[in-house]
PDB file of C-alpha atoms in Angstrom:
ATOM      1  CA  UNK A   1    -108.962 165.457 -36.062  1.00  0.00           C
ATOM      2  CA  UNK A   2    -106.629 162.934 -34.559  1.00  0.00           C
ATOM      3  CA  UNK A   3    -106.461 159.158 -35.643  1.00  0.00           C
ATOM      4  CA  UNK A   4    -108.023 156.679 -33.953  1.00  0.00           C
ATOM      5  CA  UNK A   5    -106.042 153.785 -31.822  1.00  0.00           C
ATOM      6  CA  UNK A   6    -106.017 150.614 -33.402  1.00  0.00           C
ATOM      7  CA  UNK A   7    -106.746 147.653 -31.115  1.00  0.00           C
ATOM      8  CA  UNK A   8    -103.775 145.276 -30.656  1.00  0.00           C
ATOM      9  CA  UNK A   9    -104.417 141.778 -32.151  1.00  0.00           C
ATOM     10  CA  UNK A  10    -104.625 139.122 -29.672  1.00  0.00           C
ATOM     11  CA  UNK A  11    -101.738 136.773 -29.352  1.00  0.00           C
ATOM     12  CA  UNK A  12    -101.970 133.386 -31.796  1.00  0.00           C
ATOM     13  CA  UNK A  13    -103.185 130.735 -29.664  1.00  0.00           C
ATOM     14  CA  UNK A  14    -100.232 128.177 -29.080  1.00  0.00           C
ATOM     15  CA  UNK A  15    -101.135 124.650 -30.875  1.00  0.00           C
ATOM     16  CA  UNK A  16    -101.477 121.633 -28.788  1.00  0.00           C
ATOM     17  CA  UNK A  17     -98.920 119.074 -29.398  1.00  0.00           C
ATOM     18  CA  UNK A  18    -100.538 116.008 -31.088  1.00  0.00           C
ATOM     19  CA  UNK A  19    -100.714 112.663 -29.088  1.00  0.00           C
ATOM     20  CA  UNK A  20     -99.720 109.458 -30.214  1.00  0.00           C
ATOM     21  CA  UNK A  21    -101.833 106.907 -31.578  1.00  0.00           C
ATOM     22  CA  UNK A  22     -99.431 103.781 -32.489  1.00  0.00           C
ATOM     23  CA  UNK A  23     -97.394 102.523 -29.233  1.00  0.00           C
ATOM     24  CA  UNK A  24     -95.021  99.842 -28.410  1.00  0.00           C
ATOM     25  CA  UNK A  25     -96.541  96.495 -27.268  1.00  0.00           C
ATOM     26  CA  UNK A  26     -95.526  95.209 -23.700  1.00  0.00           C
ATOM     27  CA  UNK A  27     -95.415  91.624 -24.929  1.00  0.00           C
ATOM     28  CA  UNK A  28     -93.576  91.503 -28.046  1.00  0.00           C
ATOM     29  CA  UNK A  29     -91.763  95.054 -27.761  1.00  0.00           C
ATOM     30  CA  UNK A  30     -92.319  95.939 -31.387  1.00  0.00           C
ATOM     31  CA  UNK A  31     -92.605  99.959 -31.772  1.00  0.00           C
ATOM     32  CA  UNK A  32     -95.837 101.140 -33.250  1.00  0.00           C
ATOM     33  CA  UNK A  33     -97.293  98.015 -33.413  1.00  0.00           C
ATOM     34  CA  UNK A  34    -100.329  98.440 -31.008  1.00  0.00           C
ATOM     35  CA  UNK A  35    -103.128 100.437 -32.298  1.00  0.00           C
ATOM     36  CA  UNK A  36    -106.249 101.265 -29.996  1.00  0.00           C
ATOM     37  CA  UNK A  37    -109.730 101.483 -31.156  1.00  0.00           C
ATOM     38  CA  UNK A  38    -112.499 103.574 -29.148  1.00  0.00           C
ATOM     39  CA  UNK A  39    -116.319 102.562 -29.906  1.00  0.00           C
ATOM     40  CA  UNK A  40    -117.657 105.516 -28.102  1.00  0.00           C
ATOM     41  CA  UNK A  41    -121.174 104.191 -28.997  1.00  0.00           C
ATOM     42  CA  UNK A  42    -120.863 100.866 -27.062  1.00  0.00           C
ATOM     43  CA  UNK A  43    -118.811 102.633 -24.757  1.00  0.00           C
ATOM     44  CA  UNK A  44    -115.415  99.703 -25.550  1.00  0.00           C
ATOM     45  CA  UNK A  45    -111.877 100.498 -25.956  1.00  0.00           C
ATOM     46  CA  UNK A  46    -109.630  98.029 -27.315  1.00  0.00           C
ATOM     47  CA  UNK A  47    -105.995  98.048 -27.895  1.00  0.00           C
ATOM     48  CA  UNK A  48    -104.402  95.302 -30.430  1.00  0.00           C
ATOM     49  CA  UNK A  49    -100.959  94.530 -31.317  1.00  0.00           C
ATOM     50  CA  UNK A  50    -100.598  93.467 -35.158  1.00  0.00           C
ATOM     51  CA  UNK A  51     -97.333  91.555 -34.740  1.00  0.00           C
ATOM     52  CA  UNK A  52     -98.549  89.295 -31.608  1.00  0.00           C
ATOM     53  CA  UNK A  53    -102.362  89.596 -31.455  1.00  0.00           C
ATOM     54  CA  UNK A  54    -102.139  90.870 -27.864  1.00  0.00           C
ATOM     55  CA  UNK A  55    -105.202  92.678 -26.833  1.00  0.00           C
ATOM     56  CA  UNK A  56    -106.907  94.635 -24.219  1.00  0.00           C
ATOM     57  CA  UNK A  57    -110.229  95.686 -23.869  1.00  0.00           C
ATOM     58  CA  UNK A  58    -111.580  98.282 -21.483  1.00  0.00           C
ATOM     59  CA  UNK A  59    -114.295 100.603 -20.941  1.00  0.00           C
ATOM     60  CA  UNK A  60    -114.492 104.157 -22.683  1.00  0.00           C
ATOM     61  CA  UNK A  61    -116.171 107.391 -21.993  1.00  0.00           C
ATOM     62  CA  UNK A  62    -116.627 110.419 -24.046  1.00  0.00           C
ATOM     63  CA  UNK A  63    -113.014 111.882 -22.985  1.00  0.00           C
ATOM     64  CA  UNK A  64    -111.278 108.560 -23.635  1.00  0.00           C
ATOM     65  CA  UNK A  65    -108.104 108.989 -26.086  1.00  0.00           C
ATOM     66  CA  UNK A  66    -106.000 106.159 -27.366  1.00  0.00           C
ATOM     67  CA  UNK A  67    -102.939 107.070 -25.170  1.00  0.00           C
ATOM     68  CA  UNK A  68    -105.381 106.332 -22.100  1.00  0.00           C
ATOM     69  CA  UNK A  69    -106.242 103.043 -23.324  1.00  0.00           C
ATOM     70  CA  UNK A  70    -102.595 101.701 -23.684  1.00  0.00           C
ATOM     71  CA  UNK A  71    -101.948 103.754 -20.217  1.00  0.00           C
ATOM     72  CA  UNK A  72    -104.637 101.271 -18.615  1.00  0.00           C
ATOM     73  CA  UNK A  73    -102.901  98.415 -20.380  1.00  0.00           C
ATOM     74  CA  UNK A  74     -99.520  99.243 -18.951  1.00  0.00           C
ATOM     75  CA  UNK A  75    -100.842  99.511 -15.544  1.00  0.00           C
ATOM     76  CA  UNK A  76    -103.028  96.333 -15.523  1.00  0.00           C
ATOM     77  CA  UNK A  77     -99.779  94.381 -16.679  1.00  0.00           C
ATOM     78  CA  UNK A  78     -97.980  95.924 -13.884  1.00  0.00           C
ATOM     79  CA  UNK A  79    -100.507  94.999 -11.399  1.00  0.00           C
ATOM     80  CA  UNK A  80    -100.448  91.348 -12.520  1.00  0.00           C
ATOM     81  CA  UNK A  81     -96.896  91.062 -12.494  1.00  0.00           C
ATOM     82  CA  UNK A  82     -96.765  92.445  -8.640  1.00  0.00           C
ATOM     83  CA  UNK A  83     -99.772  90.038  -7.956  1.00  0.00           C
ATOM     84  CA  UNK A  84     -97.654  87.059  -9.302  1.00  0.00           C
ATOM     85  CA  UNK A  85     -94.721  88.394  -7.205  1.00  0.00           C
ATOM     86  CA  UNK A  86     -96.286  88.458  -4.009  1.00  0.00           C
ATOM     87  CA  UNK A  87     -97.664  84.819  -4.397  1.00  0.00           C
ATOM     88  CA  UNK A  88     -94.170  83.169  -5.097  1.00  0.00           C
TER      89      UNK A  88
END
């Protein structure tokens, strides 16, 4: 009798890189001073700088991550700056 063929093990899954949770403040430029808090129960997300106390609030949903909140804050800052440039 012959030996049974064994099945090859599937390759191990690649681990996803961890996303950042602390960011650089757009106002005071301190690194790792902005932290994002997501309240999924009330659908609210908040990014706050621990140094200059600047904060940004936005709506959240089930897939919102801290990087999303920070990116919205940066986009909003750029939009406000562009509007000020157009007014002048």
